[in-house]
Coordinates of C-alpha atoms in Angstrom, one line a residue:
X474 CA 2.0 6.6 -11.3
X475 CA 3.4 8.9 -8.9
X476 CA 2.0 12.7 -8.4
X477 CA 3.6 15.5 -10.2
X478 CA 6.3 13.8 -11.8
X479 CA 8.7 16.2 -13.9
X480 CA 8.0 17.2 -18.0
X481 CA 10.9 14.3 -19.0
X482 CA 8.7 12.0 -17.9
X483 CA 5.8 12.7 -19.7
X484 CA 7.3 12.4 -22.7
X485 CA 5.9 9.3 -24.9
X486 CA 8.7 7.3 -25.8
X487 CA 11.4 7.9 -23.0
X488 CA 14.9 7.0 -23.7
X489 CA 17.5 5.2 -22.2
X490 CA 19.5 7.9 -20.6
X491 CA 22.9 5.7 -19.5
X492 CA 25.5 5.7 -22.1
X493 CA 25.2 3.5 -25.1
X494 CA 27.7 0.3 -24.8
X495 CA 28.8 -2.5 -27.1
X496 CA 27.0 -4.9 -24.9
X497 CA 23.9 -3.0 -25.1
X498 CA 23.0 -3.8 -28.5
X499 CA 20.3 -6.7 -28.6
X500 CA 17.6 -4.9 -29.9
X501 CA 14.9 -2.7 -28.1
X502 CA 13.6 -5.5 -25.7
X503 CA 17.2 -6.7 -25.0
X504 CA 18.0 -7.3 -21.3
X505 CA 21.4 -4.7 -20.7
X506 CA 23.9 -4.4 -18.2
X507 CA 22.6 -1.0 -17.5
X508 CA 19.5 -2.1 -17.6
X509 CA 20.3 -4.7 -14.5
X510 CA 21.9 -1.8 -12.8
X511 CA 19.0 0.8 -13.0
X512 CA 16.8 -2.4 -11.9
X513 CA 19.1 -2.8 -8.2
X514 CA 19.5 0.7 -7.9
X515 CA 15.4 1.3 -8.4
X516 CA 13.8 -1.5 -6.3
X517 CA 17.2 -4.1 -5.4
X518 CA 17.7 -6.4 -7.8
X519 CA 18.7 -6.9 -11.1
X520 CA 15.6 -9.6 -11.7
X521 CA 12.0 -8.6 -13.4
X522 CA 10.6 -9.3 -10.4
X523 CA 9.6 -7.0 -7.8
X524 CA 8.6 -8.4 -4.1
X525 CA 7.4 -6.3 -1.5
X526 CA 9.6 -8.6 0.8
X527 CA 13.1 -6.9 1.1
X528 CA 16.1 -9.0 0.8
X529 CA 19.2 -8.4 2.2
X530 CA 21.5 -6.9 -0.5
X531 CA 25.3 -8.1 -1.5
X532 CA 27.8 -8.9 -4.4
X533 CA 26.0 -11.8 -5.1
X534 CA 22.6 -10.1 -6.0
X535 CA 24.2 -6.5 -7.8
X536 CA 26.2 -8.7 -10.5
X537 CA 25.8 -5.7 -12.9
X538 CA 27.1 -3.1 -10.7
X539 CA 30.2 -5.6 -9.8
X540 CA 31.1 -6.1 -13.5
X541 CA 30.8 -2.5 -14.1
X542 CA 32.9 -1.6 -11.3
X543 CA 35.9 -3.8 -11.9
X544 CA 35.7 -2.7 -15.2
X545 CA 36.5 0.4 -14.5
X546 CA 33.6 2.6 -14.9
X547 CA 32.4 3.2 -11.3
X548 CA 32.3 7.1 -12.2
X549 CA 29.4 5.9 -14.7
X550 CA 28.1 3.9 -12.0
X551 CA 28.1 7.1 -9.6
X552 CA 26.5 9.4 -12.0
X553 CA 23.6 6.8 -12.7
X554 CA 23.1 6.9 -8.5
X555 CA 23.1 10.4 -8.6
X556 CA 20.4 10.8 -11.5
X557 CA 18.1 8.3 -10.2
X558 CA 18.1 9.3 -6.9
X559 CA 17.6 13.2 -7.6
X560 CA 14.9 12.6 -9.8
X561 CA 13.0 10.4 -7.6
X562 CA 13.5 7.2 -8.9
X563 CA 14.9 4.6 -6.6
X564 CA 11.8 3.5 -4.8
X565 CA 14.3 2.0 -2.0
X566 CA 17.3 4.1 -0.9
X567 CA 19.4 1.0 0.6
X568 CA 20.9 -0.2 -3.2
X569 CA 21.8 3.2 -4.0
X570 CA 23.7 3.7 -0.8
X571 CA 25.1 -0.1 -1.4
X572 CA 26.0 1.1 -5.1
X573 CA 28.0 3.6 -3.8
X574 CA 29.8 1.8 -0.8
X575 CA 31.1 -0.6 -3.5
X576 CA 32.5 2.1 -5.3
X577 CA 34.7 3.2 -2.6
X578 CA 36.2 -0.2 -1.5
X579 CA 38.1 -0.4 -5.1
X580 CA 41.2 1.5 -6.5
X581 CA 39.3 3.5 -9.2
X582 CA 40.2 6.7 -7.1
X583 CA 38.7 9.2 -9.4
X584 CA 35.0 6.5 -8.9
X585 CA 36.2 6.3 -5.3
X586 CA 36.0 10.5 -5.1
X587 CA 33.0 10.6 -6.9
X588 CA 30.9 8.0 -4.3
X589 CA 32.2 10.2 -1.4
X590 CA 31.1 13.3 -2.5
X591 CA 27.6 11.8 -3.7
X592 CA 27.2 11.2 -0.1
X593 CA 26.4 14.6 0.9
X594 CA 24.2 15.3 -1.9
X595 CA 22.1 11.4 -1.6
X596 CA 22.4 11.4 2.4
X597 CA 19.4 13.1 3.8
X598 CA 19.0 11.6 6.7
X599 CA 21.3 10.2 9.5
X600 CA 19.7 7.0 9.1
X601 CA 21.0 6.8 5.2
X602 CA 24.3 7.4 6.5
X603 CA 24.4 4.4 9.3
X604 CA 23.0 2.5 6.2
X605 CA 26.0 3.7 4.1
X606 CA 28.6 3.1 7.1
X607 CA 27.2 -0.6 7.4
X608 CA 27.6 -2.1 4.0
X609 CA 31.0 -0.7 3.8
X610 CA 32.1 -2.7 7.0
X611 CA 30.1 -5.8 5.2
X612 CA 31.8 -5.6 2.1
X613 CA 35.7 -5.1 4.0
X614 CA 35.1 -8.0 5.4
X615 CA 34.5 -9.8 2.4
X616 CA 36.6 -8.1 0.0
X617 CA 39.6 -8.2 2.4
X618 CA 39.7 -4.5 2.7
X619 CA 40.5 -1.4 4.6
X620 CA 37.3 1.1 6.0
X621 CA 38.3 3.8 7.4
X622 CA 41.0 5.6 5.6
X623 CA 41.0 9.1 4.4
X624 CA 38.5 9.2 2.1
X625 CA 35.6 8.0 4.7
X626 CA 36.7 10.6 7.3
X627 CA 36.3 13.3 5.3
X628 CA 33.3 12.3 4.0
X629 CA 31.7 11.7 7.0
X630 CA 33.0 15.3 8.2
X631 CA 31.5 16.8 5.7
X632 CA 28.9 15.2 6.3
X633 CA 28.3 16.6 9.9
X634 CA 30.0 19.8 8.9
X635 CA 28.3 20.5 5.9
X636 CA 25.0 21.0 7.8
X637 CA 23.0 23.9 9.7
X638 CA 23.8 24.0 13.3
X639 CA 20.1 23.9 14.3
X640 CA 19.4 21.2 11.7
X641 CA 22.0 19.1 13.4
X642 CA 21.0 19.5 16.5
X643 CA 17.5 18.3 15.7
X644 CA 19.4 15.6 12.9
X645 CA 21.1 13.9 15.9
X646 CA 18.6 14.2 19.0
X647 CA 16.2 12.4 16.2
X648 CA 17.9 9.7 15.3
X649 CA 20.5 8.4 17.4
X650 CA 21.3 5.0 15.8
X651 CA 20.7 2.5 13.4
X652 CA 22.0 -0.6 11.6
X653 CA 24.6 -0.8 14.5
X654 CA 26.1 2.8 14.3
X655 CA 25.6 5.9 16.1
X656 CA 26.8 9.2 16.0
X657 CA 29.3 9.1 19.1
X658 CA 30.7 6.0 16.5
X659 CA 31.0 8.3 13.6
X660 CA 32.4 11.3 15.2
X661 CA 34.7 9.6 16.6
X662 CA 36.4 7.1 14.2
X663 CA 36.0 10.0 11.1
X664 CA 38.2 12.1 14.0
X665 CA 36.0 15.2 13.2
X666 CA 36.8 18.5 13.1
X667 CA 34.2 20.7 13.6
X668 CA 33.5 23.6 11.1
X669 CA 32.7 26.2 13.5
X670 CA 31.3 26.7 17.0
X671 CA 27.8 25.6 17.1
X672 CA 29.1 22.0 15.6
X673 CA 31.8 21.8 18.2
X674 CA 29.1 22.2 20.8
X675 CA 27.2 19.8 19.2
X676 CA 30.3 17.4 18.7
X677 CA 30.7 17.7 22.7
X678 CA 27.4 17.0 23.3
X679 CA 27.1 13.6 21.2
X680 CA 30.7 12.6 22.5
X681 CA 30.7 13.4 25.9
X682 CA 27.3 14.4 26.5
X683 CA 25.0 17.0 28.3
X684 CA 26.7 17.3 31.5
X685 CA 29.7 18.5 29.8
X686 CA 28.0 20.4 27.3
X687 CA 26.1 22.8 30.4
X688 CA 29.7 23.0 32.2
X689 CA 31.5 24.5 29.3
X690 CA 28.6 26.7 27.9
X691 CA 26.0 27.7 30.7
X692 CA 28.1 31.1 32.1
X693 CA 30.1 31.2 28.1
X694 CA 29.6 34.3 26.2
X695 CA 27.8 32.9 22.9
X696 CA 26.5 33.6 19.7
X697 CA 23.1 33.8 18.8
X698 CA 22.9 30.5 16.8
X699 CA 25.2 28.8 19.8
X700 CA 22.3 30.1 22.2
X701 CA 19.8 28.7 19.4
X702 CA 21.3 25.3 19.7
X703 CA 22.6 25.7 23.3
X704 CA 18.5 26.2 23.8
X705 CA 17.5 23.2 21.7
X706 CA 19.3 20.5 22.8
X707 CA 18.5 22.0 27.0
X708 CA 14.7 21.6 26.1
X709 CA 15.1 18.1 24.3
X710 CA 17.0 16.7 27.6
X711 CA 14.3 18.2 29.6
X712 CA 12.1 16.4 28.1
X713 CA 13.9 13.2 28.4
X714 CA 14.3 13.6 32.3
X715 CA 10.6 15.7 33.2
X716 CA 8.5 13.9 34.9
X717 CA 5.7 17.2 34.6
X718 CA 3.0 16.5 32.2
X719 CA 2.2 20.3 31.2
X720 CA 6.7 20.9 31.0
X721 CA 6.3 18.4 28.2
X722 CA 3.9 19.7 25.8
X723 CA 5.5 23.2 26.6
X724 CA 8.8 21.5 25.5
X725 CA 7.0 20.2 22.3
X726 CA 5.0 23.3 21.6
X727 CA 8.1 25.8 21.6
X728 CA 10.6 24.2 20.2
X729 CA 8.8 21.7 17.8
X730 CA 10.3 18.2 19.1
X731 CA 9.0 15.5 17.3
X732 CA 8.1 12.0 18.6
X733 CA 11.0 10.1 18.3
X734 CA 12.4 12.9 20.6
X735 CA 10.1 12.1 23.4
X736 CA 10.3 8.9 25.9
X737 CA 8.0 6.2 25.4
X738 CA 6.7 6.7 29.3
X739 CA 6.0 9.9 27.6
X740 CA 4.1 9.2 24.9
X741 CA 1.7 7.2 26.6
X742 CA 0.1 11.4 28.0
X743 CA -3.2 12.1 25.6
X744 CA -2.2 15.7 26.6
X745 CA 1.8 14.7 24.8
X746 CA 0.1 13.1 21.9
X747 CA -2.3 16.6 21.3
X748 CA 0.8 18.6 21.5
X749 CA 2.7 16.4 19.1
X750 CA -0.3 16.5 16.5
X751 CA -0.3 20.3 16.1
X752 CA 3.1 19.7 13.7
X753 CA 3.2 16.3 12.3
X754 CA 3.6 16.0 8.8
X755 CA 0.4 14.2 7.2
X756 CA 1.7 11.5 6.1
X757 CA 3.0 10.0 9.9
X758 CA -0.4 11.5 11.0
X759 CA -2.6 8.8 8.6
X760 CA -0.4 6.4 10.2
X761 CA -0.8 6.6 13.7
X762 CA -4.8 7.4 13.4
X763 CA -5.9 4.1 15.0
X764 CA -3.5 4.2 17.7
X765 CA -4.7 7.9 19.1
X766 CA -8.0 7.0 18.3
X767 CA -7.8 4.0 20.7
X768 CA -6.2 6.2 23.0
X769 CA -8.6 8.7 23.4
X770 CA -6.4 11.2 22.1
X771 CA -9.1 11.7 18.7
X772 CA -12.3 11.5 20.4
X773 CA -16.1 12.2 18.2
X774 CA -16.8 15.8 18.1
X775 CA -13.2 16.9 19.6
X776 CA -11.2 20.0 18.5
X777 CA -8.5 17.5 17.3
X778 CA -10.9 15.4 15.0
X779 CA -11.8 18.3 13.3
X780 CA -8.1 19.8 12.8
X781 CA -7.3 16.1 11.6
X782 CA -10.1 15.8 9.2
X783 CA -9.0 19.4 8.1
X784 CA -5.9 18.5 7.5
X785 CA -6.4 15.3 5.7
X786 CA -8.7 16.8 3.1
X787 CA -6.1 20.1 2.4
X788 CA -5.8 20.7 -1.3
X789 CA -2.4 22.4 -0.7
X790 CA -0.7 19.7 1.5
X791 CA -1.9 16.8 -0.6
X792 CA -0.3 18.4 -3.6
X793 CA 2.7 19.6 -1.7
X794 CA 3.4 15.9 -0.3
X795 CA 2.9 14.7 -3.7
X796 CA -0.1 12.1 -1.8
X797 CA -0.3 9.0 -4.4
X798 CA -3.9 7.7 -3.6
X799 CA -2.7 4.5 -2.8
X800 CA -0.9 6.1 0.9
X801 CA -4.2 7.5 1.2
X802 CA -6.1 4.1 0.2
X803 CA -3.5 2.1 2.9
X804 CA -4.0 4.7 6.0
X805 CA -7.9 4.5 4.9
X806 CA -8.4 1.0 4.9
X807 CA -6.0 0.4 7.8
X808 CA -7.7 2.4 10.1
X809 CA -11.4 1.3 9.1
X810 CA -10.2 -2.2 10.2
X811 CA -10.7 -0.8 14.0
X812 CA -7.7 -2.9 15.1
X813 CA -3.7 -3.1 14.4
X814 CA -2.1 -6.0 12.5
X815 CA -1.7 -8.3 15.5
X816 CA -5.2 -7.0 16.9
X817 CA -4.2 -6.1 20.2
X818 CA -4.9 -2.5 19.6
X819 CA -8.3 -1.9 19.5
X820 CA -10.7 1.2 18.6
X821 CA -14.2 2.3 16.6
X822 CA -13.1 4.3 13.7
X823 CA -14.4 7.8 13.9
X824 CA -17.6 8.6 11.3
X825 CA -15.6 12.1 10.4
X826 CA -12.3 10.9 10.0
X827 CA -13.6 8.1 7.7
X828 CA -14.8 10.9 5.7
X829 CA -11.9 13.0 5.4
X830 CA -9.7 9.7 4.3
X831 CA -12.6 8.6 1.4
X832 CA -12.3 12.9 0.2
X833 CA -8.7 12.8 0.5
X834 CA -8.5 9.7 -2.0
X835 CA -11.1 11.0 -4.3
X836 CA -8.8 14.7 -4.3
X837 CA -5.8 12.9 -4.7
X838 CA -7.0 11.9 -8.0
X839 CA -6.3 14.5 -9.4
X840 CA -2.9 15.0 -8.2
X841 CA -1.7 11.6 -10.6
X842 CA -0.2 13.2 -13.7
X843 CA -0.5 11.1 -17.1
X844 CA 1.9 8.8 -18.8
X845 CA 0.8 9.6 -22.1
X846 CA 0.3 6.0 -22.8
X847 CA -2.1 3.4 -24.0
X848 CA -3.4 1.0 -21.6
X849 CA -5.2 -2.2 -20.9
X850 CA -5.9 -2.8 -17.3
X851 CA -7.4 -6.8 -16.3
X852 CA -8.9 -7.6 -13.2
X853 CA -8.5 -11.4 -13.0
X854 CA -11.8 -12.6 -10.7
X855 CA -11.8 -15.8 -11.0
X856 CA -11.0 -16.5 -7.7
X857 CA -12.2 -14.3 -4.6
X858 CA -10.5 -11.0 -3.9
X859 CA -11.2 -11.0 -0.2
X860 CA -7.4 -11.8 1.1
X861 CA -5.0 -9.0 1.6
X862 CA -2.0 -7.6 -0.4
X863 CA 1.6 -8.9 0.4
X864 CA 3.3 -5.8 1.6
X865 CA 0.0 -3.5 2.7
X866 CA -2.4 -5.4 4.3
X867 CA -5.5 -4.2 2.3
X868 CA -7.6 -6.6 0.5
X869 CA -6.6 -7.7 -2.8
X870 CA -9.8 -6.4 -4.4
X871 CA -9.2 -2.7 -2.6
X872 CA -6.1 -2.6 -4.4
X873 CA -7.3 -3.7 -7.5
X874 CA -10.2 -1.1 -7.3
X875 CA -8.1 1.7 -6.1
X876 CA -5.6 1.3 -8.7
X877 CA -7.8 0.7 -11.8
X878 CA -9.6 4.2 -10.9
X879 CA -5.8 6.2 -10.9
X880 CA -5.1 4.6 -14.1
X881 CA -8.5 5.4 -15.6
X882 CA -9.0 8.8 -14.0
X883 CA -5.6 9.6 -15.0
X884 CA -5.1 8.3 -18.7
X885 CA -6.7 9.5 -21.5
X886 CA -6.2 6.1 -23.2
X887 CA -7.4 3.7 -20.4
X888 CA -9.6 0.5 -20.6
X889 CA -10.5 -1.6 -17.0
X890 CA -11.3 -5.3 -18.1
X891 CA -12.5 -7.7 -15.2
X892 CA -11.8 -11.4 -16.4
X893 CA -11.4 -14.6 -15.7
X894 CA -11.4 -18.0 -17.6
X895 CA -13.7 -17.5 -20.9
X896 CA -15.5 -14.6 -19.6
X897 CA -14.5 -10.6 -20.4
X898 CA -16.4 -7.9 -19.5
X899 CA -15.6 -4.2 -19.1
X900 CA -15.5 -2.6 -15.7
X901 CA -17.0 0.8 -15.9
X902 CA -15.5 4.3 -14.5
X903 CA -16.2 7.8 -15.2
X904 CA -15.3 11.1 -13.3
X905 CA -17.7 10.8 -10.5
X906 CA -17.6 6.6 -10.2
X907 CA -16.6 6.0 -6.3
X908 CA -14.1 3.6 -5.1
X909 CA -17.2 1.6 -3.3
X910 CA -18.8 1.4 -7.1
X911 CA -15.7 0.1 -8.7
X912 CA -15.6 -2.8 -5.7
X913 CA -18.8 -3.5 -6.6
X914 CA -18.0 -4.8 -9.8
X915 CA -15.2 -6.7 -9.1
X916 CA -17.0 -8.2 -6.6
X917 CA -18.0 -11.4 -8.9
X918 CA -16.5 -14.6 -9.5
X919 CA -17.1 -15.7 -13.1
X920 CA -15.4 -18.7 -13.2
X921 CA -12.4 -20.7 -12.2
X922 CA -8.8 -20.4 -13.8
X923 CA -6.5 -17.3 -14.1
X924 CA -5.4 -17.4 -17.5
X925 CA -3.3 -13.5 -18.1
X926 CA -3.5 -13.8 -21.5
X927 CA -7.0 -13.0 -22.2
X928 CA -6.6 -9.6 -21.7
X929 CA -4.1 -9.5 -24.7
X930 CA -6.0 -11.7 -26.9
X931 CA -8.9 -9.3 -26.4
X932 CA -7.3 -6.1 -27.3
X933 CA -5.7 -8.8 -30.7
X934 CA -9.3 -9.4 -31.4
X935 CA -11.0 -6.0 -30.9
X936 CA -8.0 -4.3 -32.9
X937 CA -6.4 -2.2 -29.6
X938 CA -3.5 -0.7 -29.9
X939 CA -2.3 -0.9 -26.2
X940 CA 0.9 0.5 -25.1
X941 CA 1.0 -1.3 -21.6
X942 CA -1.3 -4.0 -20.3
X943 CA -1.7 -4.1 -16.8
X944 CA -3.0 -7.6 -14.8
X945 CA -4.2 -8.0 -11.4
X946 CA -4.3 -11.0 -9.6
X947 CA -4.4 -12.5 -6.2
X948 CA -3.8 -16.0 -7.5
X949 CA -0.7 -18.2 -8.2
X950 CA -0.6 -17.0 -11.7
X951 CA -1.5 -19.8 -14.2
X952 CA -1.1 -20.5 -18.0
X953 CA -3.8 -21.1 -20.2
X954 CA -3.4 -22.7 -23.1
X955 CA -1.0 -20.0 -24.4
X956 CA 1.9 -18.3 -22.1
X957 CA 1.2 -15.1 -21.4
X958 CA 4.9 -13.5 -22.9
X959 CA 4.2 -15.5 -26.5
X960 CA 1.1 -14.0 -26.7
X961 CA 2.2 -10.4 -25.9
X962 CA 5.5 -11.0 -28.7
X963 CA 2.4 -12.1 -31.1
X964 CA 0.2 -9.2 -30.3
X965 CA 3.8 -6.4 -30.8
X966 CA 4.0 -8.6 -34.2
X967 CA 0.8 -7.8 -35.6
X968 CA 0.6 -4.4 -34.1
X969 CA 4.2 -2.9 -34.6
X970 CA 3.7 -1.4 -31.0
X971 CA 6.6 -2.2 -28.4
X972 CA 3.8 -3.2 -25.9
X973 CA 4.5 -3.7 -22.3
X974 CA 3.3 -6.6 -19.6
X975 CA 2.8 -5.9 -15.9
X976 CA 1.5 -9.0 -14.0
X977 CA 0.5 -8.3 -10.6
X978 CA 0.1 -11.0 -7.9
X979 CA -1.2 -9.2 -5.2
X980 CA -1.3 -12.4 -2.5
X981 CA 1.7 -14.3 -3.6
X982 CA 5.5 -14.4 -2.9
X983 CA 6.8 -15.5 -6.5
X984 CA 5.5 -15.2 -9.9
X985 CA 7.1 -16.4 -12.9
X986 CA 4.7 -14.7 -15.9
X987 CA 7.9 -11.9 -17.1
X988 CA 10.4 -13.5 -19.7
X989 CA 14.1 -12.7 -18.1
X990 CA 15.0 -11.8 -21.4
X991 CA 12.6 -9.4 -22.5
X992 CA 12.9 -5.7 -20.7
X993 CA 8.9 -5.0 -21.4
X994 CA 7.8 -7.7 -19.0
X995 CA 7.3 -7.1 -15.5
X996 CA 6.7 -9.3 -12.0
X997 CA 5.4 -7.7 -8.9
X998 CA 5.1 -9.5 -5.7
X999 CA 2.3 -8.5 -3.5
X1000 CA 1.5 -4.8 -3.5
X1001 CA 2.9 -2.1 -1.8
X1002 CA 3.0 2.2 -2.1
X1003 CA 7.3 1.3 -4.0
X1004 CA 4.9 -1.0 -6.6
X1005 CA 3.0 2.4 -7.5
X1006 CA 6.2 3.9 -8.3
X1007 CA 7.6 1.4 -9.6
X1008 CA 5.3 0.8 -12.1
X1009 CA 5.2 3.9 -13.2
X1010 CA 9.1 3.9 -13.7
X1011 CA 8.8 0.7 -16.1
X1012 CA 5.9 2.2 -18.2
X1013 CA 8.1 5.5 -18.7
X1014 CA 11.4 3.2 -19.7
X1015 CA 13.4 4.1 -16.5
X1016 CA 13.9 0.6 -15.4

């Protein structure tokens, strides 16, 4: 349920985009090939089961993408990367970067091609691109194969080359390594060439470093976007090596260096963190509001509270960020817990900003565009919903409240059931319902026994017709005394509607509700923002 997703989407019965094979025939519920590979190139496997845990990936878990590779239809394989990803739709970046590193270790030259130029296009960040570099040096050494030939030079050249100067500059002052690669490692095995000037400079200064960089341009006649990035990269080693409080913040102020630019010894100044505020994107701003509330920098009353709180609540930058609810729901609850996840860091959450996080998530609301489908959302209380999510750290029955108020605010077709063993009743929300009033009536234990069934017997019994049923859980998801999947493939039966089954168990590593076989089933383990989008991928027939 992501916020303004494109027209396509909203379209009722989305179709299966990928090319229609032999092997795809099965009928509508089959389990395809492509199917497997949308699944690994969406969340990272090929399974109807997500987990919030991330596994490492390899051949052995992207059996899909293999077979279609040595089959000879990588390109296809590229082009699906390339869709996905533009439109949004891989929830994890790693397996498309994977998809596409296997693509270039086989002889399919024209697939080979493809995957390199994708690069430049699916790349955004350096980061991707140490990512990229890695799982091709994992999959030489297991498929007994060169790395660096011709193809990966150029692609990493154009890579570097194919960027703005001053975007560079900032690109690899930002992030100087990951997954065991930097940019001295890439320059220099891709033997790059720069493109022009202000990327030879910039070349100099990742390879040999500032020193060299001020001897060969301080007194050199320059361009203006040389001086620009001459300029740049002077104030970001400044920083690095300035032990004067006030030099910082005018560093940070004037040339808009970001956080990871700055040394921890740094970051530790209230006076840093202030300057640093003015221009951080929202979303890393809900993140760090404990931490510079217990460090004073966000004190009651303060000019910086009330730019915060301002800039929480902004119509405009919510809709611009595309804010799911659920980000907003995490930073909210997060931060109300008054201490970090191993409790070490400590503070008492500010009355104001409280305010601004409950306004945000109530705006946000709005921002959720609609399916177009029928649903059925269960609340399974039969147990307590008091222990937290896998993957977020926010209370199962947070979660389950926050999530069956974007469904119901959202859809025009929505019904909220709370559950458990021999006991239904409807959970009530209208327009102005709060999140604390949809807690409150989940906040009962009918009875023991999680049996996710019930919510499809109902909607058999009161004559629904229900497009997807949603079910959230924090138990180990039982049987009753009919399985779940039999009782949805009764309930299409009588219906004639291709209905879907999302089981959610919030507090648990493995569930085992979704038939393998059956594409309209689907597992999530634990809860996390990816489940959000993922969800709403299955429910439009991305994945």
């Amino acid at each position: 349920m992501d916020p303004q997703s494109s027209p396509a989407e909203q379209q009722s019965n989305a179709q299966d985009q990928s090319p229609a094979r032999p092997e795809d025939a099965g009928g509508p519920w089959a389990v395809t090939e492509s199917l497997r590979l949308r699944r690994f190139l969406c969340y990272g496997s090929e399974s109807a089961t997500y987990s919030t845990r991330e596994r490492a990936l390899g051949p052995e878990n992207a059996l899909a993408l293999m077979e279609l590779v040595q089959a000879g239809r990588g390109q296809e394989v590229v082009e699906e990367v390339k869709r996905l990803s533009l439109e949004g739709k891989t929830v994890r970046p790693n397996p498309a970067l994977f998809a596409l590193a296997v693509c270039t270790q086989y002889s399919d030259a024209p697939a080979k091609q493809a995957a390199f130029r994708a690069l430049q296009e699916l790349c955004k960040a350096p980061g991707q691109l140490f990512t990229f570099i890695q799982y091709k040096k994992e999959l030489k050494d297991g498929l007994r194969c060169g790395m660096w030939g011709r193809g990966l030079r150029r692609a990493v050249s154009d890579w570097y080359n194919g960027q703005d100067a001053l975007s560079l500059a900032h690109t690899v002052t930002r992030c100087k390594h990951r997954a065991g690669w930097s940019h001295q490692d890439l320059f220099r095995l891709s033997h790059m060439k720069p493109a022009n000037d202000s990327i030879e400079l910039i070349s100099k200064y990742v390879t040999k470093g500032w020193k060299v960089v001020q001897e060969t341009y301080a007194e050199k006649e320059s361009s203006e976007e040389l001086l620009k990035v001459f300029a740049y990269l002077e104030a970001v080693e400044k920083a690095k090596h300035s032990t004067d409080e006030q030099e910082v913040v005018h560093l940070i102020e004037e040339h808009r260096l970001e956080r990871e630019q700055i040394l921890t010894n740094h970051l530790k100044s209230k006076e840093v963190w202030k300057a640093l505020l003015k221009e951080m994107p929202v979303a890393a701003l809900m993140r760090h509001l404990g931490k510079m509330t217990a460090d004073k920098v966000l004190v009651p009353g303060s000019p910086e509270v009330a730019a915060v709180c301002e800039r929480i609540q902004d119509d405009q930058a919510l809709t611009k960020a595309k804010t799911h609810p659920f980000s907003i729901l995490v930073a909210s609850e997060n931060y109300k817990r008054g201490h970090g996840k191993r409790g070490k860091r400590k503070w008492e959450p500010s009355r104001d900003i409280v305010h601004a996080l409950d306004s945000a998530f109530c705006k946000s609301l709005s921002n959720v565009e609609p399916t177009g489908k029928r649903f059925v959302v269960g609340v399974d209380v039969s147990a307590s919903l008091s222990s937290l999510a896998l993957g977020s750290s926010v209370s199962t029955i947070a979660v389950a409240a926050a999530m069956s108020m974007v469904i119901a605010r959202s859809e025009p077709e929505a019904e909220v059931l709370i559950f458990s063993e021999g006991a239904m009743v409807p959970c009530v929300i209208s327009d102005d319902t709060s999140l604390i009033q949809v807690t409150a009536q989940l906040v009962q234990v009918l009875s023991a026994g999680t049996d996710c069934a019930l919510p499809i017997e109902w909607a058999s019994e009161n004559d629904k017709t229900v497009d997807v049923f949603i079910i959230f859980t924090s138990n180990e998801t039982q049987f009753g005394s009919t399985n779940p999947a039999e009782v949805l493939r009764t309930y299409r039966e009588k219906t004639g509607v291709f209905s879907k089954l999302i089981v959610c168990g919030m507090a648990t590593n493995g569930l085992s509700v979704a038939d393998p076989d059956d594409r309209g089933m689907l597992d999530i383990c634990g809860f996390d923002s990816r489940a959000v989008d993922i969800i709403r991928n299955f429910v439009l027939d991305v994945i």
